[in-house]
């Protein structure tokens, strides 16, 4: 996510369409036409729709995994292919945010120094290592889940799809109304601080209702998703709070940082819980 896009006046369409379509146009390679106005209304609608985008990522990962399973690929290869598909689908955007924020957090300097490192387009050792290890964790987690396929194919595919969907909830905490953008202008200023607590509660409650409905039919996957959901929300709150304190404000890279780490955490927890 970039801070180079500034506010643009314009008319807004229906929120139920503008939010998801703009989120897909921003966060994926899909050739979808999004909003023409760029302001905090747009930002709030997009961030509120990011979990929907996460579901699309989850379906993509599950489809790639299913294809790998059908072709007899090894769990390792299935994990590599699924993660590669997700990263290509999102132009490695969130991985870029992870690297930038990891370098800045590792600088141990003042907030001004940390923001200077954050703005540096070059990636450092900490950022590169963070990206590599997080990708390896995702590959290993999906590979581990894929080993369930011979006996429990639907469970394996649902778990793989659930990881990105649950992980995307993390960005809601970064953009909570208690957070402030680093700058009053730019892309991040359209998103950070726009999400009320009620919207986070609605999304968590929606996931909880689905899991409660699924509990009698698939208790194993439902409980695993419950644990992943709890770990993701707690992690997202801690990550966003820490970044806000270290940088004295948040930007688009912080959104990518939390999305990528929360997706990794969700997948790892699902792999360990099944």
PDB file of C-alpha atoms in Angstrom:
ATOM      1  CA  UNK A   1       0.000   0.000   0.000  1.00  0.00           C
ATOM      2  CA  UNK A   2       1.322   3.382  -0.932  1.00  0.00           C
ATOM      3  CA  UNK A   3       1.085   6.796   0.653  1.00  0.00           C
ATOM      4  CA  UNK A   4       1.409   8.467  -2.774  1.00  0.00           C
ATOM      5  CA  UNK A   5      -2.320   8.566  -3.580  1.00  0.00           C
ATOM      6  CA  UNK A   6      -3.867  11.719  -2.187  1.00  0.00           C
ATOM      7  CA  UNK A   7      -7.479  12.733  -1.635  1.00  0.00           C
ATOM      8  CA  UNK A   8      -9.627  13.088  -4.762  1.00  0.00           C
ATOM      9  CA  UNK A   9     -13.142  14.524  -4.649  1.00  0.00           C
ATOM     10  CA  UNK A  10     -15.972  12.695  -6.348  1.00  0.00           C
ATOM     11  CA  UNK A  11     -19.341  10.992  -5.963  1.00  0.00           C
ATOM     12  CA  UNK A  12     -19.793   7.768  -4.039  1.00  0.00           C
ATOM     13  CA  UNK A  13     -21.808   4.766  -5.149  1.00  0.00           C
ATOM     14  CA  UNK A  14     -23.693   2.289  -2.920  1.00  0.00           C
ATOM     15  CA  UNK A  15     -21.426   1.207  -0.062  1.00  0.00           C
ATOM     16  CA  UNK A  16     -22.301  -2.477  -0.470  1.00  0.00           C
ATOM     17  CA  UNK A  17     -20.840  -2.398  -3.990  1.00  0.00           C
ATOM     18  CA  UNK A  18     -18.223   0.332  -3.783  1.00  0.00           C
ATOM     19  CA  UNK A  19     -16.454  -1.141  -0.760  1.00  0.00           C
ATOM     20  CA  UNK A  20     -15.800  -4.699  -2.024  1.00  0.00           C
ATOM     21  CA  UNK A  21     -15.153  -3.658  -5.630  1.00  0.00           C
ATOM     22  CA  UNK A  22     -12.651  -0.976  -4.628  1.00  0.00           C
ATOM     23  CA  UNK A  23     -10.987  -3.330  -2.161  1.00  0.00           C
ATOM     24  CA  UNK A  24     -10.573  -5.927  -4.911  1.00  0.00           C
ATOM     25  CA  UNK A  25      -9.197  -3.318  -7.315  1.00  0.00           C
ATOM     26  CA  UNK A  26      -6.690  -2.058  -4.716  1.00  0.00           C
ATOM     27  CA  UNK A  27      -5.605  -5.351  -3.207  1.00  0.00           C
ATOM     28  CA  UNK A  28      -5.639  -7.798  -6.123  1.00  0.00           C
ATOM     29  CA  UNK A  29      -4.651  -7.967  -9.769  1.00  0.00           C
ATOM     30  CA  UNK A  30      -8.284  -8.274 -10.868  1.00  0.00           C
ATOM     31  CA  UNK A  31      -9.161  -5.649 -13.508  1.00  0.00           C
ATOM     32  CA  UNK A  32     -12.069  -4.239 -11.514  1.00  0.00           C
ATOM     33  CA  UNK A  33     -13.184  -0.631 -11.550  1.00  0.00           C
ATOM     34  CA  UNK A  34     -13.391   0.777  -8.043  1.00  0.00           C
ATOM     35  CA  UNK A  35     -14.309   4.115  -6.545  1.00  0.00           C
ATOM     36  CA  UNK A  36     -13.536   7.379  -8.315  1.00  0.00           C
ATOM     37  CA  UNK A  37     -13.538   9.389  -5.089  1.00  0.00           C
ATOM     38  CA  UNK A  38     -10.608   8.957  -2.714  1.00  0.00           C
ATOM     39  CA  UNK A  39     -11.436  10.139   0.793  1.00  0.00           C
ATOM     40  CA  UNK A  40     -12.038   8.731   4.266  1.00  0.00           C
ATOM     41  CA  UNK A  41     -15.451   7.417   3.235  1.00  0.00           C
ATOM     42  CA  UNK A  42     -13.747   5.373   0.525  1.00  0.00           C
ATOM     43  CA  UNK A  43     -11.075   4.246   2.952  1.00  0.00           C
ATOM     44  CA  UNK A  44     -13.603   3.111   5.555  1.00  0.00           C
ATOM     45  CA  UNK A  45     -15.584   1.183   2.960  1.00  0.00           C
ATOM     46  CA  UNK A  46     -12.482  -0.507   1.572  1.00  0.00           C
ATOM     47  CA  UNK A  47     -11.079  -1.539   4.955  1.00  0.00           C
ATOM     48  CA  UNK A  48     -14.493  -2.804   6.031  1.00  0.00           C
ATOM     49  CA  UNK A  49     -14.481  -5.003   2.903  1.00  0.00           C
ATOM     50  CA  UNK A  50     -10.960  -6.423   3.287  1.00  0.00           C
ATOM     51  CA  UNK A  51     -12.244  -9.627   4.958  1.00  0.00           C
ATOM     52  CA  UNK A  52     -14.295 -10.229   1.789  1.00  0.00           C
ATOM     53  CA  UNK A  53     -11.059  -9.936  -0.211  1.00  0.00           C
ATOM     54  CA  UNK A  54      -9.520 -12.393   2.251  1.00  0.00           C
ATOM     55  CA  UNK A  55     -12.230 -14.886   1.362  1.00  0.00           C
ATOM     56  CA  UNK A  56     -11.286 -14.543  -2.310  1.00  0.00           C
ATOM     57  CA  UNK A  57      -7.654 -15.185  -1.409  1.00  0.00           C
ATOM     58  CA  UNK A  58      -8.740 -18.195   0.613  1.00  0.00           C
ATOM     59  CA  UNK A  59     -10.748 -19.649  -2.268  1.00  0.00           C
ATOM     60  CA  UNK A  60      -7.769 -19.136  -4.585  1.00  0.00           C
ATOM     61  CA  UNK A  61      -5.390 -20.909  -2.177  1.00  0.00           C
ATOM     62  CA  UNK A  62      -7.869 -23.773  -1.691  1.00  0.00           C
ATOM     63  CA  UNK A  63      -8.353 -24.194  -5.452  1.00  0.00           C
ATOM     64  CA  UNK A  64      -4.597 -24.314  -6.055  1.00  0.00           C
ATOM     65  CA  UNK A  65      -4.207 -26.781  -3.189  1.00  0.00           C
ATOM     66  CA  UNK A  66      -7.037 -28.954  -4.544  1.00  0.00           C
ATOM     67  CA  UNK A  67      -5.397 -28.990  -7.965  1.00  0.00           C
ATOM     68  CA  UNK A  68      -2.065 -29.979  -6.411  1.00  0.00           C
ATOM     69  CA  UNK A  69      -3.725 -32.735  -4.397  1.00  0.00           C
ATOM     70  CA  UNK A  70      -5.553 -34.018  -7.477  1.00  0.00           C
ATOM     71  CA  UNK A  71      -2.281 -34.169  -9.403  1.00  0.00           C
ATOM     72  CA  UNK A  72      -0.526 -36.016  -6.576  1.00  0.00           C
ATOM     73  CA  UNK A  73       1.850 -33.182  -5.632  1.00  0.00           C
ATOM     74  CA  UNK A  74       3.774 -33.388  -2.377  1.00  0.00           C
ATOM     75  CA  UNK A  75       2.544 -31.313   0.614  1.00  0.00           C
ATOM     76  CA  UNK A  76       5.615 -29.082   0.270  1.00  0.00           C
ATOM     77  CA  UNK A  77       4.879 -28.331  -3.369  1.00  0.00           C
ATOM     78  CA  UNK A  78       1.205 -27.710  -2.581  1.00  0.00           C
ATOM     79  CA  UNK A  79       2.223 -25.175   0.052  1.00  0.00           C
ATOM     80  CA  UNK A  80       4.638 -23.427  -2.307  1.00  0.00           C
ATOM     81  CA  UNK A  81       2.078 -23.236  -5.108  1.00  0.00           C
ATOM     82  CA  UNK A  82      -0.725 -21.950  -2.854  1.00  0.00           C
ATOM     83  CA  UNK A  83       1.427 -19.244  -1.262  1.00  0.00           C
ATOM     84  CA  UNK A  84       2.879 -18.222  -4.627  1.00  0.00           C
ATOM     85  CA  UNK A  85      -0.608 -17.904  -6.088  1.00  0.00           C
ATOM     86  CA  UNK A  86      -1.716 -15.653  -3.224  1.00  0.00           C
ATOM     87  CA  UNK A  87       1.357 -13.436  -3.449  1.00  0.00           C
ATOM     88  CA  UNK A  88       1.059 -13.047  -7.226  1.00  0.00           C
ATOM     89  CA  UNK A  89      -2.658 -12.335  -6.840  1.00  0.00           C
ATOM     90  CA  UNK A  90      -1.819  -9.439  -4.529  1.00  0.00           C
ATOM     91  CA  UNK A  91       1.363  -8.257  -6.307  1.00  0.00           C
ATOM     92  CA  UNK A  92       3.368  -9.075  -3.164  1.00  0.00           C
ATOM     93  CA  UNK A  93       1.887  -5.908  -1.669  1.00  0.00           C
ATOM     94  CA  UNK A  94       1.524  -7.109   1.909  1.00  0.00           C
ATOM     95  CA  UNK A  95       4.948  -8.766   1.862  1.00  0.00           C
ATOM     96  CA  UNK A  96       6.425  -5.397   0.890  1.00  0.00           C
ATOM     97  CA  UNK A  97       4.729  -3.793   3.885  1.00  0.00           C
ATOM     98  CA  UNK A  98       6.043  -6.526   6.160  1.00  0.00           C
ATOM     99  CA  UNK A  99       9.627  -5.933   5.016  1.00  0.00           C
ATOM    100  CA  UNK A 100       9.458  -2.152   5.400  1.00  0.00           C
ATOM    101  CA  UNK A 101       7.868  -2.235   8.848  1.00  0.00           C
ATOM    102  CA  UNK A 102      10.186  -5.007  10.101  1.00  0.00           C
ATOM    103  CA  UNK A 103      13.229  -2.936   9.100  1.00  0.00           C
ATOM    104  CA  UNK A 104      11.796   0.152  10.794  1.00  0.00           C
ATOM    105  CA  UNK A 105      10.901  -1.694  14.002  1.00  0.00           C
ATOM    106  CA  UNK A 106      14.367  -3.221  14.069  1.00  0.00           C
ATOM    107  CA  UNK A 107      16.075   0.162  13.876  1.00  0.00           C
ATOM    108  CA  UNK A 108      15.591   0.803  17.619  1.00  0.00           C
ATOM    109  CA  UNK A 109      15.790   4.512  16.900  1.00  0.00           C
ATOM    110  CA  UNK A 110      13.475   7.385  17.758  1.00  0.00           C
ATOM    111  CA  UNK A 111      10.051   7.519  16.113  1.00  0.00           C
ATOM    112  CA  UNK A 112      11.461  10.010  13.593  1.00  0.00           C
ATOM    113  CA  UNK A 113      14.346   7.654  12.781  1.00  0.00           C
ATOM    114  CA  UNK A 114      11.981   4.683  12.525  1.00  0.00           C
ATOM    115  CA  UNK A 115       9.752   6.608  10.101  1.00  0.00           C
ATOM    116  CA  UNK A 116      12.832   7.476   8.049  1.00  0.00           C
ATOM    117  CA  UNK A 117      13.734   3.787   7.772  1.00  0.00           C
ATOM    118  CA  UNK A 118      10.103   2.992   6.961  1.00  0.00           C
ATOM    119  CA  UNK A 119      10.187   5.428   4.035  1.00  0.00           C
ATOM    120  CA  UNK A 120      13.402   3.944   2.616  1.00  0.00           C
ATOM    121  CA  UNK A 121      12.490   1.930  -0.520  1.00  0.00           C
ATOM    122  CA  UNK A 122      15.437  -0.433  -0.005  1.00  0.00           C
ATOM    123  CA  UNK A 123      14.893  -3.551   2.068  1.00  0.00           C
ATOM    124  CA  UNK A 124      17.307  -4.464   4.839  1.00  0.00           C
ATOM    125  CA  UNK A 125      18.362  -7.732   6.422  1.00  0.00           C
ATOM    126  CA  UNK A 126      15.594  -7.730   9.027  1.00  0.00           C
ATOM    127  CA  UNK A 127      12.918  -7.078   6.437  1.00  0.00           C
ATOM    128  CA  UNK A 128      14.256  -9.700   4.042  1.00  0.00           C
ATOM    129  CA  UNK A 129      14.557 -12.317   6.787  1.00  0.00           C
ATOM    130  CA  UNK A 130      11.061 -11.521   8.094  1.00  0.00           C
ATOM    131  CA  UNK A 131       9.598 -11.959   4.633  1.00  0.00           C
ATOM    132  CA  UNK A 132      11.431 -15.217   3.999  1.00  0.00           C
ATOM    133  CA  UNK A 133      10.565 -16.775   7.362  1.00  0.00           C
ATOM    134  CA  UNK A 134       6.917 -15.740   7.168  1.00  0.00           C
ATOM    135  CA  UNK A 135       6.580 -17.245   3.694  1.00  0.00           C
ATOM    136  CA  UNK A 136       8.244 -20.450   4.864  1.00  0.00           C
ATOM    137  CA  UNK A 137       5.804 -20.581   7.782  1.00  0.00           C
ATOM    138  CA  UNK A 138       2.841 -20.199   5.418  1.00  0.00           C
ATOM    139  CA  UNK A 139       4.209 -22.852   3.050  1.00  0.00           C
ATOM    140  CA  UNK A 140       4.812 -25.267   5.932  1.00  0.00           C
ATOM    141  CA  UNK A 141       1.381 -24.612   7.431  1.00  0.00           C
ATOM    142  CA  UNK A 142      -0.491 -25.197   4.177  1.00  0.00           C
ATOM    143  CA  UNK A 143       1.650 -28.247   3.470  1.00  0.00           C
ATOM    144  CA  UNK A 144       0.841 -29.623   6.908  1.00  0.00           C
ATOM    145  CA  UNK A 145      -2.875 -29.039   6.389  1.00  0.00           C
ATOM    146  CA  UNK A 146      -2.659 -30.695   2.953  1.00  0.00           C
ATOM    147  CA  UNK A 147      -1.506 -33.941   4.577  1.00  0.00           C
ATOM    148  CA  UNK A 148      -5.083 -34.313   5.875  1.00  0.00           C
ATOM    149  CA  UNK A 149      -6.414 -34.486   2.321  1.00  0.00           C
ATOM    150  CA  UNK A 150      -6.313 -38.279   1.753  1.00  0.00           C
ATOM    151  CA  UNK A 151      -8.812 -38.863   4.566  1.00  0.00           C
ATOM    152  CA  UNK A 152     -10.367 -35.428   5.093  1.00  0.00           C
ATOM    153  CA  UNK A 153     -10.216 -33.457   1.841  1.00  0.00           C
ATOM    154  CA  UNK A 154     -13.083 -31.010   2.631  1.00  0.00           C
ATOM    155  CA  UNK A 155     -11.561 -30.205   6.040  1.00  0.00           C
ATOM    156  CA  UNK A 156      -8.144 -29.570   4.514  1.00  0.00           C
ATOM    157  CA  UNK A 157      -9.504 -27.276   1.810  1.00  0.00           C
ATOM    158  CA  UNK A 158     -11.720 -25.375   4.254  1.00  0.00           C
ATOM    159  CA  UNK A 159      -8.780 -24.843   6.609  1.00  0.00           C
ATOM    160  CA  UNK A 160      -6.569 -23.553   3.794  1.00  0.00           C
ATOM    161  CA  UNK A 161      -9.329 -21.175   2.691  1.00  0.00           C
ATOM    162  CA  UNK A 162      -9.989 -20.023   6.263  1.00  0.00           C
ATOM    163  CA  UNK A 163      -6.419 -18.841   6.894  1.00  0.00           C
ATOM    164  CA  UNK A 164      -6.408 -15.817   4.541  1.00  0.00           C
ATOM    165  CA  UNK A 165     -10.046 -15.009   5.365  1.00  0.00           C
ATOM    166  CA  UNK A 166      -9.375 -14.885   9.102  1.00  0.00           C
ATOM    167  CA  UNK A 167      -6.001 -13.187   8.711  1.00  0.00           C
ATOM    168  CA  UNK A 168      -7.477 -10.221   6.804  1.00  0.00           C
ATOM    169  CA  UNK A 169      -9.507  -9.269   9.866  1.00  0.00           C
ATOM    170  CA  UNK A 170      -6.264  -7.918  11.314  1.00  0.00           C
ATOM    171  CA  UNK A 171      -6.338  -4.771   9.183  1.00  0.00           C
ATOM    172  CA  UNK A 172      -9.531  -3.617  10.936  1.00  0.00           C
ATOM    173  CA  UNK A 173      -7.508  -3.168  14.123  1.00  0.00           C
ATOM    174  CA  UNK A 174      -4.833  -1.137  12.314  1.00  0.00           C
ATOM    175  CA  UNK A 175      -7.509   1.227  11.006  1.00  0.00           C
ATOM    176  CA  UNK A 176      -9.501   1.419  14.248  1.00  0.00           C
ATOM    177  CA  UNK A 177     -10.727   4.880  15.173  1.00  0.00           C
ATOM    178  CA  UNK A 178      -8.265   4.981  18.088  1.00  0.00           C
ATOM    179  CA  UNK A 179      -5.333   4.970  15.630  1.00  0.00           C
ATOM    180  CA  UNK A 180      -4.001   7.986  13.755  1.00  0.00           C
ATOM    181  CA  UNK A 181      -2.235   8.253  10.376  1.00  0.00           C
ATOM    182  CA  UNK A 182       1.371   9.451  10.249  1.00  0.00           C
ATOM    183  CA  UNK A 183       0.406  12.237   7.855  1.00  0.00           C
ATOM    184  CA  UNK A 184      -2.848  14.133   7.329  1.00  0.00           C
ATOM    185  CA  UNK A 185      -2.615  13.562   3.578  1.00  0.00           C
ATOM    186  CA  UNK A 186      -1.930  10.575   1.362  1.00  0.00           C
ATOM    187  CA  UNK A 187      -3.310   7.072   1.043  1.00  0.00           C
ATOM    188  CA  UNK A 188      -3.018   6.066   4.699  1.00  0.00           C
ATOM    189  CA  UNK A 189      -4.923   9.138   5.849  1.00  0.00           C
ATOM    190  CA  UNK A 190      -7.919   7.799   3.943  1.00  0.00           C
ATOM    191  CA  UNK A 191      -7.938   4.549   5.949  1.00  0.00           C
ATOM    192  CA  UNK A 192      -6.293   4.853   9.373  1.00  0.00           C
ATOM    193  CA  UNK A 193      -8.766   5.814  12.098  1.00  0.00           C
ATOM    194  CA  UNK A 194     -11.916   5.156  10.050  1.00  0.00           C
ATOM    195  CA  UNK A 195     -13.130   1.872  11.570  1.00  0.00           C
ATOM    196  CA  UNK A 196     -15.394   2.042  14.647  1.00  0.00           C
ATOM    197  CA  UNK A 197     -15.352  -0.702  17.251  1.00  0.00           C
ATOM    198  CA  UNK A 198     -18.866  -1.746  16.241  1.00  0.00           C
ATOM    199  CA  UNK A 199     -17.658  -2.712  12.754  1.00  0.00           C
ATOM    200  CA  UNK A 200     -14.954  -4.969  14.167  1.00  0.00           C
ATOM    201  CA  UNK A 201     -17.504  -6.553  16.489  1.00  0.00           C
ATOM    202  CA  UNK A 202     -19.877  -7.171  13.573  1.00  0.00           C
ATOM    203  CA  UNK A 203     -17.191  -8.949  11.554  1.00  0.00           C
ATOM    204  CA  UNK A 204     -16.031 -11.084  14.490  1.00  0.00           C
ATOM    205  CA  UNK A 205     -19.656 -11.912  15.355  1.00  0.00           C
ATOM    206  CA  UNK A 206     -20.328 -12.886  11.731  1.00  0.00           C
ATOM    207  CA  UNK A 207     -17.413 -15.314  11.757  1.00  0.00           C
ATOM    208  CA  UNK A 208     -18.505 -16.618  15.154  1.00  0.00           C
ATOM    209  CA  UNK A 209     -22.053 -17.317  13.934  1.00  0.00           C
ATOM    210  CA  UNK A 210     -20.757 -19.261  10.927  1.00  0.00           C
ATOM    211  CA  UNK A 211     -18.493 -21.308  13.188  1.00  0.00           C
ATOM    212  CA  UNK A 212     -21.318 -22.000  15.619  1.00  0.00           C
ATOM    213  CA  UNK A 213     -23.482 -23.267  12.763  1.00  0.00           C
ATOM    214  CA  UNK A 214     -20.616 -25.468  11.547  1.00  0.00           C
ATOM    215  CA  UNK A 215     -19.748 -26.799  15.012  1.00  0.00           C
ATOM    216  CA  UNK A 216     -22.209 -29.743  15.098  1.00  0.00           C
ATOM    217  CA  UNK A 217     -21.236 -30.869  11.595  1.00  0.00           C
ATOM    218  CA  UNK A 218     -17.454 -30.293  11.638  1.00  0.00           C
ATOM    219  CA  UNK A 219     -16.349 -29.729  15.246  1.00  0.00           C
ATOM    220  CA  UNK A 220     -12.638 -30.119  14.491  1.00  0.00           C
ATOM    221  CA  UNK A 221     -12.354 -27.406  11.839  1.00  0.00           C
ATOM    222  CA  UNK A 222     -14.807 -25.138  13.697  1.00  0.00           C
ATOM    223  CA  UNK A 223     -12.774 -25.245  16.914  1.00  0.00           C
ATOM    224  CA  UNK A 224      -9.526 -24.745  15.000  1.00  0.00           C
ATOM    225  CA  UNK A 225     -11.005 -21.667  13.320  1.00  0.00           C
ATOM    226  CA  UNK A 226     -12.171 -20.351  16.698  1.00  0.00           C
ATOM    227  CA  UNK A 227      -8.623 -20.579  18.021  1.00  0.00           C
ATOM    228  CA  UNK A 228      -7.191 -18.996  14.871  1.00  0.00           C
ATOM    229  CA  UNK A 229      -9.741 -16.171  15.071  1.00  0.00           C
ATOM    230  CA  UNK A 230      -8.852 -15.417  18.694  1.00  0.00           C
ATOM    231  CA  UNK A 231      -5.102 -15.515  18.029  1.00  0.00           C
ATOM    232  CA  UNK A 232      -5.468 -13.286  14.961  1.00  0.00           C
ATOM    233  CA  UNK A 233      -7.489 -10.609  16.741  1.00  0.00           C
ATOM    234  CA  UNK A 234      -5.182 -10.506  19.747  1.00  0.00           C
ATOM    235  CA  UNK A 235      -2.091 -10.386  17.521  1.00  0.00           C
ATOM    236  CA  UNK A 236      -3.536  -7.651  15.311  1.00  0.00           C
ATOM    237  CA  UNK A 237      -4.344  -5.481  18.316  1.00  0.00           C
ATOM    238  CA  UNK A 238      -0.847  -5.950  19.754  1.00  0.00           C
ATOM    239  CA  UNK A 239       0.913  -5.353  16.417  1.00  0.00           C
ATOM    240  CA  UNK A 240      -1.085  -2.215  15.617  1.00  0.00           C
ATOM    241  CA  UNK A 241      -0.595  -0.842  19.123  1.00  0.00           C
ATOM    242  CA  UNK A 242       3.159  -1.461  18.988  1.00  0.00           C
ATOM    243  CA  UNK A 243       3.547   0.133  15.538  1.00  0.00           C
ATOM    244  CA  UNK A 244       1.463   3.126  16.583  1.00  0.00           C
ATOM    245  CA  UNK A 245       3.664   3.670  19.619  1.00  0.00           C
ATOM    246  CA  UNK A 246       6.968   3.186  17.776  1.00  0.00           C
ATOM    247  CA  UNK A 247       6.111   5.321  14.740  1.00  0.00           C
ATOM    248  CA  UNK A 248       3.737   7.783  16.433  1.00  0.00           C
ATOM    249  CA  UNK A 249       1.200   7.052  13.726  1.00  0.00           C
ATOM    250  CA  UNK A 250       0.428   4.382  11.155  1.00  0.00           C
ATOM    251  CA  UNK A 251       0.663   4.147   7.375  1.00  0.00           C
ATOM    252  CA  UNK A 252      -0.235   1.757   4.568  1.00  0.00           C
ATOM    253  CA  UNK A 253       2.845  -0.391   5.172  1.00  0.00           C
ATOM    254  CA  UNK A 254       1.545  -1.092   8.683  1.00  0.00           C
ATOM    255  CA  UNK A 255      -1.658  -2.431   7.132  1.00  0.00           C
ATOM    256  CA  UNK A 256       0.331  -4.808   4.927  1.00  0.00           C
ATOM    257  CA  UNK A 257       2.548  -5.783   7.858  1.00  0.00           C
ATOM    258  CA  UNK A 258      -0.404  -6.806  10.016  1.00  0.00           C
ATOM    259  CA  UNK A 259      -2.302  -8.507   7.183  1.00  0.00           C
ATOM    260  CA  UNK A 260       0.686 -10.645   6.235  1.00  0.00           C
ATOM    261  CA  UNK A 261       1.600 -11.609   9.806  1.00  0.00           C
ATOM    262  CA  UNK A 262      -2.011 -12.305  10.817  1.00  0.00           C
ATOM    263  CA  UNK A 263      -2.507 -14.512   7.766  1.00  0.00           C
ATOM    264  CA  UNK A 264       0.647 -16.400   8.700  1.00  0.00           C
ATOM    265  CA  UNK A 265      -0.512 -16.752  12.311  1.00  0.00           C
ATOM    266  CA  UNK A 266      -3.965 -17.950  11.252  1.00  0.00           C
ATOM    267  CA  UNK A 267      -2.538 -20.607   8.930  1.00  0.00           C
ATOM    268  CA  UNK A 268      -0.007 -21.828  11.495  1.00  0.00           C
ATOM    269  CA  UNK A 269      -2.636 -22.020  14.247  1.00  0.00           C
ATOM    270  CA  UNK A 270      -4.982 -23.921  11.952  1.00  0.00           C
ATOM    271  CA  UNK A 271      -2.206 -26.360  11.045  1.00  0.00           C
ATOM    272  CA  UNK A 272      -1.365 -26.949  14.711  1.00  0.00           C
ATOM    273  CA  UNK A 273      -5.010 -27.228  15.806  1.00  0.00           C
ATOM    274  CA  UNK A 274      -6.184 -29.830  13.286  1.00  0.00           C
TER     275      UNK A 274
END
